[in-house]
Amino acid sequence: MSDQMNPHIHCTVSQCEHNLCSAQFCTLDQVQIDTHESNPSVKECVDCASFRKRSGCC
Ligand code: SF4
């Protein structure tokens, strides 16, 4: 995993292995955003498909 934060992707999901927890930014160059709903209407319908569960602690 890179420790270079992407200043364009702010993210607080510290459980993701791509998250730079100390700064609350993603370290990927880009992320895939998806929805699990057929007709999304609120932000809770939207997911980051690039999420990967962190194996260790932050
Ligand atoms: S991959 Fe998605 S969930 Fe993981 S740190 Fe980046 S933006 Fe956050």
Short mmCIF file of C-alpha atoms and ligand atoms in Angstrom, two decimals:
data_model
loop_
_atom_site.label_atom_id
_atom_site.label_comp_id
_atom_site.label_asym_id
_atom_site.label_seq_id
_atom_site.Cartn_x
_atom_site.Cartn_y
_atom_site.Cartn_z
CA MET A 1 0.00 0.00 0.00
CA SER A 2 1.16 3.51 -0.81
CA ASP A 3 1.41 6.07 1.96
CA GLN A 4 0.95 8.92 -0.50
CA MET A 5 -2.43 10.50 0.06
CA ASN A 6 -4.59 11.62 -2.84
CA PRO A 7 -5.65 15.15 -1.82
CA HIS A 8 -8.66 14.89 -4.13
CA ILE A 9 -10.23 11.92 -2.32
CA HIS A 10 -11.10 12.68 1.30
CA CYS A 11 -12.22 9.52 3.08
CA THR A 12 -12.75 8.64 6.74
CA VAL A 13 -13.11 4.87 6.29
CA SER A 14 -10.13 3.82 8.38
CA GLN A 15 -11.07 0.15 8.04
CA CYS A 16 -10.05 0.28 4.37
CA GLU A 17 -6.47 -0.70 3.54
CA HIS A 18 -6.26 2.17 1.04
CA ASN A 19 -7.00 4.80 3.70
CA LEU A 20 -4.23 6.97 5.10
CA CYS A 21 -5.73 7.11 8.57
CA SER A 22 -3.46 9.83 9.89
CA ALA A 23 -4.82 12.25 7.30
CA GLN A 24 -8.23 10.75 6.42
CA PHE A 25 -7.51 10.60 2.70
CA CYS A 26 -7.47 7.79 0.16
CA THR A 27 -4.10 6.71 -1.25
CA LEU A 28 -5.39 5.45 -4.61
CA ASP A 29 -5.06 7.47 -7.81
CA GLN A 30 -8.73 6.85 -8.52
CA VAL A 31 -11.64 4.95 -6.98
CA GLN A 32 -14.68 3.16 -8.36
CA ILE A 33 -18.01 4.41 -7.01
CA ASP A 34 -21.02 2.10 -7.31
CA THR A 35 -24.54 1.74 -6.01
CA HIS A 36 -26.29 -1.29 -4.55
CA GLU A 37 -29.71 0.17 -5.36
CA SER A 38 -31.65 0.10 -8.63
CA ASN A 39 -32.70 3.72 -8.19
CA PRO A 40 -30.36 5.49 -5.74
CA SER A 41 -31.93 8.49 -4.02
CA VAL A 42 -29.77 9.27 -0.96
CA LYS A 43 -26.05 9.10 -0.24
CA GLU A 44 -26.48 5.87 1.75
CA CYS A 45 -27.23 4.14 -1.57
CA VAL A 46 -23.73 4.80 -2.87
CA ASP A 47 -20.62 2.72 -2.15
CA CYS A 48 -16.90 2.82 -2.78
CA ALA A 49 -16.24 -0.36 -4.77
CA SER A 50 -12.49 0.08 -4.28
CA PHE A 51 -12.83 -0.66 -0.54
CA ARG A 52 -10.62 -3.47 0.72
CA LYS A 53 -10.74 -4.61 4.34
CA ARG A 54 -7.58 -3.69 6.22
CA SER A 55 -5.92 -6.75 7.74
CA GLY A 56 -4.05 -4.99 10.54
CA CYS A 57 -4.67 -1.92 12.60
CA CYS A 58 -4.60 1.60 11.18
S1 SF4 B 1 -10.71 2.88 -1.53
FE1 SF4 B 1 -12.64 3.93 -1.06
S2 SF4 B 1 -13.10 3.37 1.08
FE2 SF4 B 1 -10.95 2.91 0.69
S3 SF4 B 1 -9.82 4.73 1.38
FE3 SF4 B 1 -10.20 4.94 -0.83
S4 SF4 B 1 -12.10 6.11 -0.98
FE4 SF4 B 1 -11.97 5.30 1.11
#
